[in-house]
Coordinates of C-alpha atoms and ligand atoms in Angstrom, one line a residue:
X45 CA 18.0 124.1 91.2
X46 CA 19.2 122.8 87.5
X47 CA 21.2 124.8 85.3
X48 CA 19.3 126.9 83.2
X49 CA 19.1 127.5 79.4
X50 CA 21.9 129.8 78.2
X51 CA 20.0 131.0 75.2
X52 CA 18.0 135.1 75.3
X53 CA 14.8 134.2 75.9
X54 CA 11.4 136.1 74.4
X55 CA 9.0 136.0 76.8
X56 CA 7.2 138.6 76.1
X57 CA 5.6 140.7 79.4
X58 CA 5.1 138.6 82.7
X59 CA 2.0 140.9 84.6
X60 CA 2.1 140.7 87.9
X61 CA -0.8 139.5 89.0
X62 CA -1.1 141.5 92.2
X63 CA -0.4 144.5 90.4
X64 CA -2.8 144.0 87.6
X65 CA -5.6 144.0 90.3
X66 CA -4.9 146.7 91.6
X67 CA -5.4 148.4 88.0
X68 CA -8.4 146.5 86.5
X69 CA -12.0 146.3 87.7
X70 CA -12.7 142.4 86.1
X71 CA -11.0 142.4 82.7
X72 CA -8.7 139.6 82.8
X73 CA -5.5 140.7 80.6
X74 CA -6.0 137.7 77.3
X75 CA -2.1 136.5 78.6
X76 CA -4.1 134.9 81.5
X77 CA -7.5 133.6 79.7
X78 CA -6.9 129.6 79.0
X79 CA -8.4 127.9 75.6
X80 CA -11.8 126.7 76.6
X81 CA -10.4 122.8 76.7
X82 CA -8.0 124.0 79.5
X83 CA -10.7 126.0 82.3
X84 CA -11.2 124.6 85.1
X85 CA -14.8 124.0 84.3
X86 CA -16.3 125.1 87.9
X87 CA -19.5 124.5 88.4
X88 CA -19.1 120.7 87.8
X89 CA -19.1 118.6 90.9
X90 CA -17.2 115.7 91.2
X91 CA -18.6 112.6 93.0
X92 CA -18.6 113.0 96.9
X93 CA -16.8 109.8 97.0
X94 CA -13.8 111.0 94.9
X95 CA -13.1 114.3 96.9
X96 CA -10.8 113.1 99.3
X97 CA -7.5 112.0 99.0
X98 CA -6.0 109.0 101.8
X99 CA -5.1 111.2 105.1
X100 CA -2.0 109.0 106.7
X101 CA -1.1 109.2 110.2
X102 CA 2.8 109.5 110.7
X103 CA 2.6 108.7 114.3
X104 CA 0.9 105.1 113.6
X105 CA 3.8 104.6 111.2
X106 CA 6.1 105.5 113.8
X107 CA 5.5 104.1 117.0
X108 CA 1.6 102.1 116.8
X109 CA 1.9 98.9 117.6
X110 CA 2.2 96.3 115.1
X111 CA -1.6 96.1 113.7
X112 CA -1.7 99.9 113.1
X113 CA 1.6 100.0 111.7
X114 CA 0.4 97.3 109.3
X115 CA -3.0 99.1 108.2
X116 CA -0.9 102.2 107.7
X117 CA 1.3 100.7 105.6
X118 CA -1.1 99.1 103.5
X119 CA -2.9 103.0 103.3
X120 CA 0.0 104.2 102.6
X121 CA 0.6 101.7 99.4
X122 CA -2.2 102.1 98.2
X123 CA -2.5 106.0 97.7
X124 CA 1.0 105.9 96.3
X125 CA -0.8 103.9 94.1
X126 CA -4.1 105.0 93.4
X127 CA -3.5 109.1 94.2
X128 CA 0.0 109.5 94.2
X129 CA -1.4 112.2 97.1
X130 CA -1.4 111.6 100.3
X131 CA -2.1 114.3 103.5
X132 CA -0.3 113.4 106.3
X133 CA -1.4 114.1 110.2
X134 CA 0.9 113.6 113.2
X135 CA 3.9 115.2 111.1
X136 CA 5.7 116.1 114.3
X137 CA 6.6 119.7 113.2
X138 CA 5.5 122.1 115.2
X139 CA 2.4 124.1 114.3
X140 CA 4.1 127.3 115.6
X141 CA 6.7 126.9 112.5
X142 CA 4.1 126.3 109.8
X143 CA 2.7 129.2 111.0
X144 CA 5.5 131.4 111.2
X145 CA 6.6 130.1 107.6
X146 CA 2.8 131.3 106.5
X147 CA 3.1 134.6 108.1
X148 CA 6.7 135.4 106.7
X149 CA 5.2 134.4 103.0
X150 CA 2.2 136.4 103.3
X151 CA 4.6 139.1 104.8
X152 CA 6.9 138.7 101.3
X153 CA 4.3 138.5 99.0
X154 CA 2.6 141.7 100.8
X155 CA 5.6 144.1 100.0
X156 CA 5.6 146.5 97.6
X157 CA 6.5 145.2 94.1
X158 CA 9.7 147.3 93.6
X159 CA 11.2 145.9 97.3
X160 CA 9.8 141.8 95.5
X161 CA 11.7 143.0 92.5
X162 CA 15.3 143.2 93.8
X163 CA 14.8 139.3 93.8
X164 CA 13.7 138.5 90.4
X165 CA 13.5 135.3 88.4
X166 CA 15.5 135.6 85.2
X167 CA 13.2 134.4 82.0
X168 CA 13.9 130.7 82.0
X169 CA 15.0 130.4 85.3
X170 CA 13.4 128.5 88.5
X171 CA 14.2 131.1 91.5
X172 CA 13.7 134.2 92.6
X173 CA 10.0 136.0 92.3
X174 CA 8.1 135.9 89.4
X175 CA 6.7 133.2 87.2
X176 CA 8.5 130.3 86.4
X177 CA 8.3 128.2 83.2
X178 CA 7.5 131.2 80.7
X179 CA 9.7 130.2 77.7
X180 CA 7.7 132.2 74.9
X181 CA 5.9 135.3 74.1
X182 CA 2.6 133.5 73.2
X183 CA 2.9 130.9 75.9
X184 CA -0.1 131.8 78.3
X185 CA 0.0 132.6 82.3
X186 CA -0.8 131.5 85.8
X187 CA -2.8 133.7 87.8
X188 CA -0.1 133.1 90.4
X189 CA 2.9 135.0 92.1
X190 CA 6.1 132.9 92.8
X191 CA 8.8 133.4 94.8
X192 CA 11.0 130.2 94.8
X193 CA 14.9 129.1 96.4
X194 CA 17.0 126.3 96.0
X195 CA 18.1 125.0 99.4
X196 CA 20.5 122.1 99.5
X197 CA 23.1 121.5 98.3
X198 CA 24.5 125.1 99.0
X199 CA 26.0 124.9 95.1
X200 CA 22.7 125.6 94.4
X201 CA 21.7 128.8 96.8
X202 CA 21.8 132.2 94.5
X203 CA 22.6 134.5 97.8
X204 CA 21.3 137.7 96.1
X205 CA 17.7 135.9 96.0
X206 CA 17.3 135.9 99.6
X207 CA 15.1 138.4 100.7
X208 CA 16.4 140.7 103.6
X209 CA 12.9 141.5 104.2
X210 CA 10.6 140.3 106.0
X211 CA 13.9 140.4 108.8
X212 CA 13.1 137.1 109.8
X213 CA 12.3 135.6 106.4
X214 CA 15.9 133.8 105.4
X215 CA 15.9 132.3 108.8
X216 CA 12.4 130.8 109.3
X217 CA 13.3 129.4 106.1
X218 CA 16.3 127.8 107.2
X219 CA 14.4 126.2 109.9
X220 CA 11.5 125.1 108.1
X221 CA 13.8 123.7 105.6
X222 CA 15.5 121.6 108.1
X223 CA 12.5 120.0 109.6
X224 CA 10.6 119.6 106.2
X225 CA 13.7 117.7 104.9
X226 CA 13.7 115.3 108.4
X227 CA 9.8 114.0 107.2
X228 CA 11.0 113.6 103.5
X229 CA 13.4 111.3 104.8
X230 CA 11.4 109.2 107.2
X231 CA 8.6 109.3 104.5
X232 CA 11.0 107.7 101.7
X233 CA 11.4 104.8 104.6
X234 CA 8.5 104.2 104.8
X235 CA 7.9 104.4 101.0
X236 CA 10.3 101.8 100.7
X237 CA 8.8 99.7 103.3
X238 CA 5.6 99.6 101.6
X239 CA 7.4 98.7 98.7
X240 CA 8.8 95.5 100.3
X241 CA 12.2 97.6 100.1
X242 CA 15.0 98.2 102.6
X243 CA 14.1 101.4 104.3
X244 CA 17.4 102.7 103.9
X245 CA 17.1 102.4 99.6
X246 CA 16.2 105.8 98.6
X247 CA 18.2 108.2 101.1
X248 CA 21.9 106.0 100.0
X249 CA 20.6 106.1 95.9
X250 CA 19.6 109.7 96.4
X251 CA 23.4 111.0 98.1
X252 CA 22.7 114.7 99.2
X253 CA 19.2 115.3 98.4
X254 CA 18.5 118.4 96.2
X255 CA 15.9 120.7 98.2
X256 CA 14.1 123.7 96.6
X257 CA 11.0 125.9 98.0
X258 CA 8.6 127.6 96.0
X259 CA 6.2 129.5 97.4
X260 CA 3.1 130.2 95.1
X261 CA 0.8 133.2 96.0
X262 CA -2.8 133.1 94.2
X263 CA -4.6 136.3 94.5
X264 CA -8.6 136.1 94.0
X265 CA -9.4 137.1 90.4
X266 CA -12.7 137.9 89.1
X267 CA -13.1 135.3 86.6
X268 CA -11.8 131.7 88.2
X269 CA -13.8 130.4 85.3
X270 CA -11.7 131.8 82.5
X271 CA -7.9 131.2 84.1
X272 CA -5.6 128.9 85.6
X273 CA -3.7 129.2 89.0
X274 CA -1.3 126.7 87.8
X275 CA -1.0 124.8 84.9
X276 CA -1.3 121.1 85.2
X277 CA 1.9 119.0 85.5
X278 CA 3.9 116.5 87.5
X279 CA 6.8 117.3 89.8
X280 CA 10.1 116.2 88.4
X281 CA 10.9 115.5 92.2
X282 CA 11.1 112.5 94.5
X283 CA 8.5 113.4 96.5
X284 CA 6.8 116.9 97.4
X285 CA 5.3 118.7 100.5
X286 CA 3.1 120.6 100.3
X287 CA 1.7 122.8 102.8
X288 CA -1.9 125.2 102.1
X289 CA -2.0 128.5 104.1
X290 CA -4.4 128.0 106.9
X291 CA -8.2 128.5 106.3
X292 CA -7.3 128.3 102.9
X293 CA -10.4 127.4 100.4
X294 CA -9.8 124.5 97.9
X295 CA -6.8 125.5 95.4
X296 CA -4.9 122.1 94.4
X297 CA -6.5 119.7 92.0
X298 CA -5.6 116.1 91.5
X299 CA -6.1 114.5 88.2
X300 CA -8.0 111.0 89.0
X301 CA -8.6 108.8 86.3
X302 CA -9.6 111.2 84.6
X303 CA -11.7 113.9 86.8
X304 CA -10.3 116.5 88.5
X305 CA -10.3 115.7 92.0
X306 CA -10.2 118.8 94.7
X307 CA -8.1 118.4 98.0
X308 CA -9.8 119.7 100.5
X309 CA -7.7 121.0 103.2
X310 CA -6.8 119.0 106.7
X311 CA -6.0 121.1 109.5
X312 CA -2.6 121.1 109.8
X313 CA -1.9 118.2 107.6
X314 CA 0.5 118.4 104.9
X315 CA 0.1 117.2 101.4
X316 CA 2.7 114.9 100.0
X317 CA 2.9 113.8 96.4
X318 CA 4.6 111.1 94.7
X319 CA 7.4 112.7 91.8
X320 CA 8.4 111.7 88.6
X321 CA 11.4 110.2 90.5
X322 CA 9.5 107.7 92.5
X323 CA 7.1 106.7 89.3
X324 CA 10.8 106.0 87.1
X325 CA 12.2 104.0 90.3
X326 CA 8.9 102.2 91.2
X327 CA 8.3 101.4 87.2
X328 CA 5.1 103.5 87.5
X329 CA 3.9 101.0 90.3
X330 CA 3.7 104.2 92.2
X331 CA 2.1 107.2 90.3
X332 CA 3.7 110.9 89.9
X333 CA 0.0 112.5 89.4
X334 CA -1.1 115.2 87.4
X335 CA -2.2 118.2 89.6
X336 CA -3.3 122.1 88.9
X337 CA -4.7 125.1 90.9
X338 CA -7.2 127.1 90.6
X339 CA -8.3 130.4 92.1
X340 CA -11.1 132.2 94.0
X341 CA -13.5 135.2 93.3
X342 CA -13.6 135.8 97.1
X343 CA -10.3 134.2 99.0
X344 CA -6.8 134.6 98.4
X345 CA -4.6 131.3 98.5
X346 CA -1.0 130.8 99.8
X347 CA 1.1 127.1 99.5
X348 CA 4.1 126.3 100.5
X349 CA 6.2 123.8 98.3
X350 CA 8.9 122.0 99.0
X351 CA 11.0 119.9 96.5
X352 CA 12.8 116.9 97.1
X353 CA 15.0 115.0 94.5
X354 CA 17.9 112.8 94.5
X355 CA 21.8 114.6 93.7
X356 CA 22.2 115.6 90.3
X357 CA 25.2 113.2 89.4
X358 CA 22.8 110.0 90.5
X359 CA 21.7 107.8 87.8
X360 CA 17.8 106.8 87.8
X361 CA 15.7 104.3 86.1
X362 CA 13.8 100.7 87.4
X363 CA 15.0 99.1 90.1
X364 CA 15.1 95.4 89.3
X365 CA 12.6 94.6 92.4
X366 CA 10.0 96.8 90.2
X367 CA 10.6 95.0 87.0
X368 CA 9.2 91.1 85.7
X369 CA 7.2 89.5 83.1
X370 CA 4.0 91.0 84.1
X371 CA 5.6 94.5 84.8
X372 CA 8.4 95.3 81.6
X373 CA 10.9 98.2 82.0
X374 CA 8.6 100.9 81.2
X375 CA 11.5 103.6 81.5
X376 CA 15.1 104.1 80.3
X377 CA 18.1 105.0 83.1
X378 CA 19.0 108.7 82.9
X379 CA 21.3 111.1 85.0
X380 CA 18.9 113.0 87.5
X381 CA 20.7 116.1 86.6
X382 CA 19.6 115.9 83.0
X383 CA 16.2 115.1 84.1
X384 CA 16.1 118.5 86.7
X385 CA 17.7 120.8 83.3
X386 CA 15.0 119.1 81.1
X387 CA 12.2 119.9 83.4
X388 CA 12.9 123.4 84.0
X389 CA 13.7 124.4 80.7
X390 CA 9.9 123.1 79.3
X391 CA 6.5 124.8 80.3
X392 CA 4.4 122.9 82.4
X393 CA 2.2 120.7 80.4
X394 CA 0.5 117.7 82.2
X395 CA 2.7 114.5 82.0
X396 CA 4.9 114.9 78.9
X397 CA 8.4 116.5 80.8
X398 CA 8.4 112.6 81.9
X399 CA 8.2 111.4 78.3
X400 CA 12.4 112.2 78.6
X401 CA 12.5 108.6 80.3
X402 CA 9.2 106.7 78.5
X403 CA 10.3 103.4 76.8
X404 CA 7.7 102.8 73.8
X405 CA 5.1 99.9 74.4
X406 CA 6.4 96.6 72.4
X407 CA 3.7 96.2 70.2
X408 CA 2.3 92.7 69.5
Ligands
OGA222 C1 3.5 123.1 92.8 C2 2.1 122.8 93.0 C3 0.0 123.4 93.9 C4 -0.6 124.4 94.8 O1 4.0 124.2 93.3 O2 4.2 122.3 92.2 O3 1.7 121.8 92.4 O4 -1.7 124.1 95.3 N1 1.3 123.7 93.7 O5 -0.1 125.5 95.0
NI223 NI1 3.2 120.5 91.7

């Protein structure tokens, strides 16, 4: 991932969550209890009509015939448009491997926190285990557990972070890795296809990809009401998978037009979001959406994230195909790698990390 800042950083003390209920009956530690304007507000329903995101199927993309290749491409436009989310069926990875990657998660996240300790995550630093984006003593926390790797290129691989146990843990990794990285490249095809685009437009901009996983561990906690699993934000990537453990309950929120939308899980289906990336490129045609988790009195939650951004030294703003009278250049050109360092080093806070590349409205 990014460099990281360089300056001593007070951030006070990071609980970990799955030690702090093993201590406390249903007192939730005031680090962890959100201003009333940020809960999750639980017992409002949002409109059955709103609580699912598109589900596209990979296989029609691939080899339907030409009618079914066309409706999915047109599905597939229009949640990049509309959701920024997508779930996507027919993936071609092998359910055996999502599963093993679950199990060796669960398996981390289950180990004692001394043996989860020898891997920790520096304050203001993305990898490792821990919480990510703390920056301040007074900042408040996730009721999550994080355990997070860069992947590719290998610059970016901190060897000492890679757990030696679970045994298999580094390699079902590796593998997972690999085939998670295949579908982020034939998804940004057919991105660019729905975009009019050549298929080939983002893998030759992007050079060697930047891949990082983070895998984010919400234990149930007695008050869901009164915390946050994750704090609202966009991903400063290209494009994101995201997988939910299986039989998971409802975790990830979408925020659609406004409401917070739940995504309710497909059965082996993996959720894919638009990144800050793709909104810059696309001139915000296609949305990098505001998302959160919450958590569960009753059920635990596991997800499995994986981060996929263009090389640090490549330069991103509009491409011209996105830009004309009706559309102005809503975004300035910036080097990715400033971007990544700019993300990491700010707490998550809904959409402004992407106010780095906003060009002001022209007023009238
Ligand atoms: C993330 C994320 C949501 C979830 O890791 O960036 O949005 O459901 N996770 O874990
Ligand atoms: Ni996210």
């Amino acid at each position: 991932m990014a460099p990281v800042l360089d300056l001593p950083l007070n951030v006070g003390q990071i609980d970990d969550v799955q030690e702090l209920k093993k201590g406390r009956k249903t007192k939730i530690p005031i680090r962890f209890v959100r201003d009333v304007a940020e809960r999750p507000m639980l017992a409002a329903t949002p409109s059955p009509l709103l609580s699912s995101i598109p589900v596209i199927d990979l296989k029609k993309l691939m080899s339907g015939n030409k009618e079914e290749f066309h409706l999915e491409i047109l599905k597939l436009s229009a949640s990049c448009e509309e959701w920024g989310f997508f779930q996507v069926i027919n993936h071609a990875i092998e359910v055996d491997l999502l599963e093993k990657i679950e199990k060796m998660a669960m398996e981390f996240f289950m180990l004692p926190v001394e043996e989860k300790q020898k891997y920790p995550m520096a304050p203001g630093t993305v990898q490792g285990y821990g919480q990510a984006f703390v920056f301040s003593e007074d900042q408040k926390l996730d009721w999550c557990n994080m355990f997070a790797l860069g992947l590719v290129p290998h610059s970016i691989r901190n060897p000492k972070l890679w757990p030696t146990n679970p045994p298999m843990f580094s390699e079902t990794v590796e593998t997972y890795s690999k085939e998670i990285r295949k579908l982020c490249k034939t998804l940004l095809r057919f991105i660019a296809l729905s975009l009019r685009l050549n298929a080939n437009v983002f893998e030759e901009m992007f050079r060697e990809s930047v891949q990082a996983i983070r895998m984010n561990y919400y234990p149930t906690c007695p008050r869901p009401d009164l915390v946050l699993g994750l704090s609202p934000h966009s991903d400063g990537s290209a494009l994101t998978v995201l997988q939910q453990g299986k039989g998971n309950t409802v975790g990830l929120h979408i925020l659609k037009d406004g409401t917070w939308v739940p995504v309710q899980p497909v059965k082996n289906a993996l959720v894919i979001n638009i990144g800050d990336t793709i909104e810059v490129l696309t001139n915000g045609r296609y949305k990098s959406s505001e998302h959160r988790a919450i958590t569960h009195k009753e059920k635990d939650r596991l997800s499995i994230v994986t981060f996929y951004a263009p090389s640090y030294e490549v330069e991103i703003g509009p491409m011209q195909e996105m830009i004309d009278e009706s559309n102005p250049c809503k975004y300035r050109r910036y080097n990715h790698g400033e971007y990544s360092r700019h993300y990491v080093t700010n707490k998550l806070e809904g959409k402004k990390t992407l106010e780095f590349a906003k060009i002001p409205p022209k007023k009238s």
